[in-house]
Coordinates of N, CA and C in Angstrom, one line a residue:
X1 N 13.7 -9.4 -1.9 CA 12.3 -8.9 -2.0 C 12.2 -8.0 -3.3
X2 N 11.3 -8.4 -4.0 CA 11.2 -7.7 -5.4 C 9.6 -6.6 -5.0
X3 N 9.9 -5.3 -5.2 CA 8.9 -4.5 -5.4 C 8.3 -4.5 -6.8
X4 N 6.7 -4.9 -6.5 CA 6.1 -4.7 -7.8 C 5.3 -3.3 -8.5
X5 N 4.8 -2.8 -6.8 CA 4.6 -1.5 -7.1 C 4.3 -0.1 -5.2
X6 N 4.7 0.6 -5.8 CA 4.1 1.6 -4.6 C 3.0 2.5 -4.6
X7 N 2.5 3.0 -3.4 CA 1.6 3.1 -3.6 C 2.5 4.5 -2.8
X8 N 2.3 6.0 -3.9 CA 3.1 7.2 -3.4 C 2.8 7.9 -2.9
X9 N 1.4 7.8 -2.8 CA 0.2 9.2 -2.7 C 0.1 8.7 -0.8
X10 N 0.3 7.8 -1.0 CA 0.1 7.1 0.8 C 0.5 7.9 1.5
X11 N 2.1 8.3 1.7 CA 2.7 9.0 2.6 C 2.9 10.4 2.5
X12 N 2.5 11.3 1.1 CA 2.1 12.4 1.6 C 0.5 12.4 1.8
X13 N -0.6 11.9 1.5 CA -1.2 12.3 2.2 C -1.9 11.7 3.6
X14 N -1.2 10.6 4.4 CA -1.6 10.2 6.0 C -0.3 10.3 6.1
X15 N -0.3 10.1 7.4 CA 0.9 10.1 8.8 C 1.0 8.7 8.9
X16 N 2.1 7.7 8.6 CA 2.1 6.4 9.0 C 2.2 6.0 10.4
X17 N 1.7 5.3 11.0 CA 1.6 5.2 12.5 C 2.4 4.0 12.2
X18 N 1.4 2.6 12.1 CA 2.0 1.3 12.1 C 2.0 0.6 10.8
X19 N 3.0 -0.3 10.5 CA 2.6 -0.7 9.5 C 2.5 -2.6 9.6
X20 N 2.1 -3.4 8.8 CA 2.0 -4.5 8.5 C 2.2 -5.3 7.3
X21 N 2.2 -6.6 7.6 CA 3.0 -7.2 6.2 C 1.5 -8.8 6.2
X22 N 1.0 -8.2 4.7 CA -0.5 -9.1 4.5 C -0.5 -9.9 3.3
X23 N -0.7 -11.0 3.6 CA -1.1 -11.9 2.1 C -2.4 -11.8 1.3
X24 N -2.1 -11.6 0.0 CA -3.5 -11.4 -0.6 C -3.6 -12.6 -1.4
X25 N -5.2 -12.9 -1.6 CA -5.7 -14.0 -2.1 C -5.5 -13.5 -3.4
X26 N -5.2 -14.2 -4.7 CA -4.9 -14.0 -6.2 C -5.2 -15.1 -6.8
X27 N -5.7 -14.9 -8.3 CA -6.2 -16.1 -9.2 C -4.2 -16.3 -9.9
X28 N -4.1 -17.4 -10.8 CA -2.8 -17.4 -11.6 C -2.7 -16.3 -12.4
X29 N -4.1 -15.7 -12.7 CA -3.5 -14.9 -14.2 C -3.1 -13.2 -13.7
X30 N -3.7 -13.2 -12.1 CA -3.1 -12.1 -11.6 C -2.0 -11.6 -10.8
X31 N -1.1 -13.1 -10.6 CA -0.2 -13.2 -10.5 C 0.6 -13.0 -11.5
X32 N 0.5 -13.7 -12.7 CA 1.3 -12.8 -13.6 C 1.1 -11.5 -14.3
X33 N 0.1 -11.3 -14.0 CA 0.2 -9.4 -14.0 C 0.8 -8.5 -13.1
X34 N 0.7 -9.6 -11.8 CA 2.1 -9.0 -10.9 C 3.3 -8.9 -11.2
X35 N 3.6 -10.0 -11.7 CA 5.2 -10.4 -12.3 C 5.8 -9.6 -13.7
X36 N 4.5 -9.2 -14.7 CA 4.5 -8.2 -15.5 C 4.3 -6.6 -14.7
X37 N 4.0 -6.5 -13.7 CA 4.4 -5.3 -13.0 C 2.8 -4.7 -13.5
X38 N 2.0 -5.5 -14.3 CA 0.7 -4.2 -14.3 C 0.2 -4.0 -13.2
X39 N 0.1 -3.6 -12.5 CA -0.7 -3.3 -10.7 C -0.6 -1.5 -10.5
X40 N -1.5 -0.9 -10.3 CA -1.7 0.4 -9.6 C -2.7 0.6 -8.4
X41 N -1.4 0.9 -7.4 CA -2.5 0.4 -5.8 C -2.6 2.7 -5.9
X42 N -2.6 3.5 -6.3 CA -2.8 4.7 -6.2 C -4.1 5.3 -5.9
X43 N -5.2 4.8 -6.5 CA -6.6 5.0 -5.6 C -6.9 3.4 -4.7
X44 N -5.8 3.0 -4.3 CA -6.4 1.8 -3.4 C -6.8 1.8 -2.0
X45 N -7.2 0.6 -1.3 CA -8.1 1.5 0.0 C -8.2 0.3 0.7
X46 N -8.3 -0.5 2.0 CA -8.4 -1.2 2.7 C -10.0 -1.2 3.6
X47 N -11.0 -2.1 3.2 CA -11.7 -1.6 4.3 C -12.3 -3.1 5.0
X48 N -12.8 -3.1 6.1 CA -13.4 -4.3 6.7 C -15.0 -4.7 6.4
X49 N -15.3 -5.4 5.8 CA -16.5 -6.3 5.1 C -16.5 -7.8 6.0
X50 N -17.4 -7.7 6.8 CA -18.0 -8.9 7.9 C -16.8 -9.3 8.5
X51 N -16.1 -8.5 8.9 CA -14.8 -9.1 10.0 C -13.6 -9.4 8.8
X52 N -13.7 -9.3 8.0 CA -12.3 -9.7 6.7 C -11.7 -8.5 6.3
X53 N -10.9 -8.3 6.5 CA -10.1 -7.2 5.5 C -9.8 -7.2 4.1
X54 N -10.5 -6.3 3.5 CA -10.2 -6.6 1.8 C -9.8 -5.1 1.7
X55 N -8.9 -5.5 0.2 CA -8.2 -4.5 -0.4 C -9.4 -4.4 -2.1
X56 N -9.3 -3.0 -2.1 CA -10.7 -2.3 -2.9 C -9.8 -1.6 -4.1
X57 N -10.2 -1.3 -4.9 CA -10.2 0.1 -5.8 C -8.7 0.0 -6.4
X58 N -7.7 -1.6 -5.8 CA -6.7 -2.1 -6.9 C -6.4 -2.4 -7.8
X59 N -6.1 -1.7 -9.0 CA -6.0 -2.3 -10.4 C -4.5 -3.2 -10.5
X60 N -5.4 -4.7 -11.2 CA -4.1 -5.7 -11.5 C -4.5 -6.3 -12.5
X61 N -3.9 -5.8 -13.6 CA -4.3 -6.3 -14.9 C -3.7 -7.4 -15.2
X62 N -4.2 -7.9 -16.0 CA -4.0 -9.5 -16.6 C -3.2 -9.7 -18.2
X63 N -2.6 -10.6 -18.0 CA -1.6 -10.5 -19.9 C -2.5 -11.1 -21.1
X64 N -2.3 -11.2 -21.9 CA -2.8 -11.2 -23.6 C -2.8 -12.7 -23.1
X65 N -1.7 -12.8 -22.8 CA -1.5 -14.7 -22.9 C -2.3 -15.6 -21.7
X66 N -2.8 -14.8 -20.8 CA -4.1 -15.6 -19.8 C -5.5 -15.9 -20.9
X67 N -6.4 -16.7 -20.3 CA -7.5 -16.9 -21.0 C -8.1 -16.1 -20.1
X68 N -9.1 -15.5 -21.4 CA -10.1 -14.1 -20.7 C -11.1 -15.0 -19.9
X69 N -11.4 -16.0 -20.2 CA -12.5 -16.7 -19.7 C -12.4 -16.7 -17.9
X70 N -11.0 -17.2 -17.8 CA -11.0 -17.3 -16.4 C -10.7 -16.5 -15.6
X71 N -10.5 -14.6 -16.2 CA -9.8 -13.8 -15.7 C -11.1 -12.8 -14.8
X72 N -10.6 -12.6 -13.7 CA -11.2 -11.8 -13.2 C -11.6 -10.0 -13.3
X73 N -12.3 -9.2 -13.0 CA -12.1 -7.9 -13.0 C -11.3 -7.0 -12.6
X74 N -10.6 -6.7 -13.6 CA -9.2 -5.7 -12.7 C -9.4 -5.0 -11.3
X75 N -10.4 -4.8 -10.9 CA -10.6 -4.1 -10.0 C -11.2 -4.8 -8.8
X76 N -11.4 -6.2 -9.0 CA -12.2 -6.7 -8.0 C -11.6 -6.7 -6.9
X77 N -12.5 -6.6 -6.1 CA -12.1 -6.7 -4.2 C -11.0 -8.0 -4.0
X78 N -10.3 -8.1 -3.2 CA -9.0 -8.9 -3.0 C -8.8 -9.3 -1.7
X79 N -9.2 -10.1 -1.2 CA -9.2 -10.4 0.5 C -7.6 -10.6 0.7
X80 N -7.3 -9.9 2.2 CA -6.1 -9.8 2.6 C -6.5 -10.6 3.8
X81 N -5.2 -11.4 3.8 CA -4.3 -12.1 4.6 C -3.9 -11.9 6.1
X82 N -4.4 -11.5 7.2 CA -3.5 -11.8 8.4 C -3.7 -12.2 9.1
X83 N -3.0 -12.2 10.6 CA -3.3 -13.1 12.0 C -4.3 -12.8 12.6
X84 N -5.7 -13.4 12.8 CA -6.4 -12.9 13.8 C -6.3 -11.8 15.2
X85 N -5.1 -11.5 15.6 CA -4.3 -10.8 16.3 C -4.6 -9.3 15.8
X86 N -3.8 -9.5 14.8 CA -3.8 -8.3 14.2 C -5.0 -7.4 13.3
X87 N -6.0 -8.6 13.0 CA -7.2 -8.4 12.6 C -7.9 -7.3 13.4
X88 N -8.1 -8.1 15.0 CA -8.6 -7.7 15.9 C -7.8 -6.3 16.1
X89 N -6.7 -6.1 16.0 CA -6.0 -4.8 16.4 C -6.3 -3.6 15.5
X90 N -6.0 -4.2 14.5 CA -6.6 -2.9 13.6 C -7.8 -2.6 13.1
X91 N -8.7 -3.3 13.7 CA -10.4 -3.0 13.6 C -10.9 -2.2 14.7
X92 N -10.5 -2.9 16.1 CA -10.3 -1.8 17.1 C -9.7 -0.4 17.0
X93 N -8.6 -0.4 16.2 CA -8.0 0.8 15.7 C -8.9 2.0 15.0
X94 N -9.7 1.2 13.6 CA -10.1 2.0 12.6 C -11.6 2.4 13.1
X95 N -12.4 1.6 14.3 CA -13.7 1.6 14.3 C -13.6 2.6 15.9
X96 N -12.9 2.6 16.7 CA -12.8 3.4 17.6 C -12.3 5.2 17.3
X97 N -11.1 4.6 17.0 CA -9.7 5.9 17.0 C -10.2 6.7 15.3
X98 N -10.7 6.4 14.4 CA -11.2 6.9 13.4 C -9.7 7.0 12.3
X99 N -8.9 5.9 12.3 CA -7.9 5.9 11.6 C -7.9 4.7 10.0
X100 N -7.4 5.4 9.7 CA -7.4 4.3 8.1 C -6.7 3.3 7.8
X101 N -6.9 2.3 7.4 CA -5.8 1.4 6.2 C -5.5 1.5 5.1
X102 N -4.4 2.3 4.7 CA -3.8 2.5 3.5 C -2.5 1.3 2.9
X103 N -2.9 0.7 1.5 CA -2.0 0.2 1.0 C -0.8 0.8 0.7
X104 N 0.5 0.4 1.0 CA 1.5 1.3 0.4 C 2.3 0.4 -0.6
X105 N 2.5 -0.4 -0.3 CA 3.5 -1.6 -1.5 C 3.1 -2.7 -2.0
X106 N 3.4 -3.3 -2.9 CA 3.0 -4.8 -3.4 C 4.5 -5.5 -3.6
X107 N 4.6 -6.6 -3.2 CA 6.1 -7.8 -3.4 C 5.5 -8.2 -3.3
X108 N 6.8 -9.4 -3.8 CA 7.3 -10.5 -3.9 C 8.5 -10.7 -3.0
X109 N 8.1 -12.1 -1.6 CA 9.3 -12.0 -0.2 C 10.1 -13.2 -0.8
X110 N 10.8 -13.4 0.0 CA 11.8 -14.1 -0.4 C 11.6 -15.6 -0.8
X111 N 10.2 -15.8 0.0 CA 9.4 -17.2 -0.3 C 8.8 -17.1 -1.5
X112 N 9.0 -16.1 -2.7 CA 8.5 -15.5 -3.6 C 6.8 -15.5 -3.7
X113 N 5.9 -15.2 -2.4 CA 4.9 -15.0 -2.3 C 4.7 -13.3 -2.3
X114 N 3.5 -13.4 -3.1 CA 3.1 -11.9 -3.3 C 2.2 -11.8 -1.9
X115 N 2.9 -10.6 -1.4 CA 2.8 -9.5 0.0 C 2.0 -8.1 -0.2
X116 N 1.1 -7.7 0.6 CA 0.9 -6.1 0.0 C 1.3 -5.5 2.0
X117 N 2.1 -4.8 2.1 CA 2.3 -3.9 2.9 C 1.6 -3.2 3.1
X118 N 0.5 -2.8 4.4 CA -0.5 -2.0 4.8 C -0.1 -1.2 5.8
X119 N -0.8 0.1 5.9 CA -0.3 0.8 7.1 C -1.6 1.1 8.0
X120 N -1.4 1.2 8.9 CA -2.4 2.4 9.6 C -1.8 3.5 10.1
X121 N -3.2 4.3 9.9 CA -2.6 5.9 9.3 C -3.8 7.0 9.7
X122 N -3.5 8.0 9.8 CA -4.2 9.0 9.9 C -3.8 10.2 9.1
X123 N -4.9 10.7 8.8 CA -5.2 11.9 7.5 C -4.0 12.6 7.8
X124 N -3.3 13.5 7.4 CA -2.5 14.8 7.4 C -3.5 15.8 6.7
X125 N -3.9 17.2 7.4 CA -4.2 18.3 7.4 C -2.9 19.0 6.1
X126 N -3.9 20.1 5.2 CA -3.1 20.7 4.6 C -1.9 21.6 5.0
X127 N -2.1 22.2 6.3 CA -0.6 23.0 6.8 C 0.4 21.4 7.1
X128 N -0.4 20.3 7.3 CA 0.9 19.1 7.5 C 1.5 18.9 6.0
X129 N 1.6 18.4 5.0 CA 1.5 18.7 4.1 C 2.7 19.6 3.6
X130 N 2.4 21.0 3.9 CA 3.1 22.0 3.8 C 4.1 21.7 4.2
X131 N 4.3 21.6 5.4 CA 5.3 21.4 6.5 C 6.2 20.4 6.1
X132 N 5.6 19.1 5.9 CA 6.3 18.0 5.0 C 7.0 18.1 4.1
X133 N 6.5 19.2 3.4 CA 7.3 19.5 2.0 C 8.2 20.6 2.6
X134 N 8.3 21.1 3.0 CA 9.3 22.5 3.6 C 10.5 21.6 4.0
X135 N 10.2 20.7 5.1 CA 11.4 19.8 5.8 C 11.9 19.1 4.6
X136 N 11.4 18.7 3.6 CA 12.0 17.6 2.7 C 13.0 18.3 2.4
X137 N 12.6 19.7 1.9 CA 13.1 21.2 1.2 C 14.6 21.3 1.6
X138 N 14.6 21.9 2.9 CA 15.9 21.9 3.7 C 16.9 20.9 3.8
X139 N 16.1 19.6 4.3 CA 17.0 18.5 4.2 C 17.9 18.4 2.7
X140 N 16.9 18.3 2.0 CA 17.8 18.2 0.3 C 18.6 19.0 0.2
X141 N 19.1 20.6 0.7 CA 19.3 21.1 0.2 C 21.0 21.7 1.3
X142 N 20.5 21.1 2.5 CA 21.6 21.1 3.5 C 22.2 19.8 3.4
X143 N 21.7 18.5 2.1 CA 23.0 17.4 2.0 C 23.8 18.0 1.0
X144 N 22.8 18.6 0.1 CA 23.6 19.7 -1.3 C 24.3 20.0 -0.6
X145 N 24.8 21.1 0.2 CA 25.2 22.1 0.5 C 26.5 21.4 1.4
X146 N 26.0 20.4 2.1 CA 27.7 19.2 2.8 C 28.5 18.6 1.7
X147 N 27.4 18.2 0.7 CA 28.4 17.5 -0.2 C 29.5 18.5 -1.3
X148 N 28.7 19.5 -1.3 CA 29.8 20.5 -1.4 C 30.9 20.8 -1.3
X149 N 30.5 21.6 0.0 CA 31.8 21.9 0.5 C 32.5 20.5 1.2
X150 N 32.2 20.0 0.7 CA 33.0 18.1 1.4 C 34.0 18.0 0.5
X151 N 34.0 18.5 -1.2 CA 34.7 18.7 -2.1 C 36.2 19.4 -2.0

């Protein structure tokens, strides 16, 4: 599995509940802007448009060596990929429960098909946040502190 890009801002700011694994629809020339690694999923956002799930507000830029003619807008909406199953579960999820779909990753799986990993998630409050960062705090600093004296 080749990581093309993460999406950081995801996990401090929602709580990951569940996550999922979605194919996205892509032209050739933005596939190799995958492959060149230009992608920034950091303001990106999942939302449901007539029962489809599309991925929004993704930048995947295109190389010098594509023709502009056939290249799309970096930013255009991107319909994602999954099982009816799961369609239905996370629409029930987001339109009831008031929870979100956040992109967190883009690959390449071993079938070397480009994947974007989605979560569902809910907001974290600023004392969560806090609290997140305090626990990170200690942990870092209590492996410091073993690997130390492990010397």
């Amino acid at each position: 599995m080749k990581i093309v890009a993460r999406n950081k801002k995801a996990r401090h700011e929602y709580e990951i509940l569940e996550t999922f694994e979605a194919g996205i629809v892509l032209t050739g020339s933005e596939v190799k802007g995958l492959r060149a690694g230009r992608v920034n999923l950091n303001d990106a956002y999942c939302r449901f448009i007539k029962g489809e799930l599309w991925l929004l507000n993704a930048h995947i830029g295109h190389l010098e060596t594509a023709n502009r003619h056939f290249s799309r807008d970096e930013r255009a909406p991107r319909k994602l990929l999954l099982h009816k199953k799961e369609l239905h579960k996370l629409y029930g999820k987001v339109s009831r429960e008031g929870m979100t779909i956040v992109p967190l990753m883009l690959y390449f799986n071993e079938r070397n098909r480009a994947k974007l990993s989605i979560a569902l998630a809910k907001g974290k409050k600023l004392h969560n946040k806090r609290e997140t960062l305090k626990r990170r705090t200690l942990e870092r600093e209590a492996a410091q502190e073993m690997k130390r004296r492990g010397r």
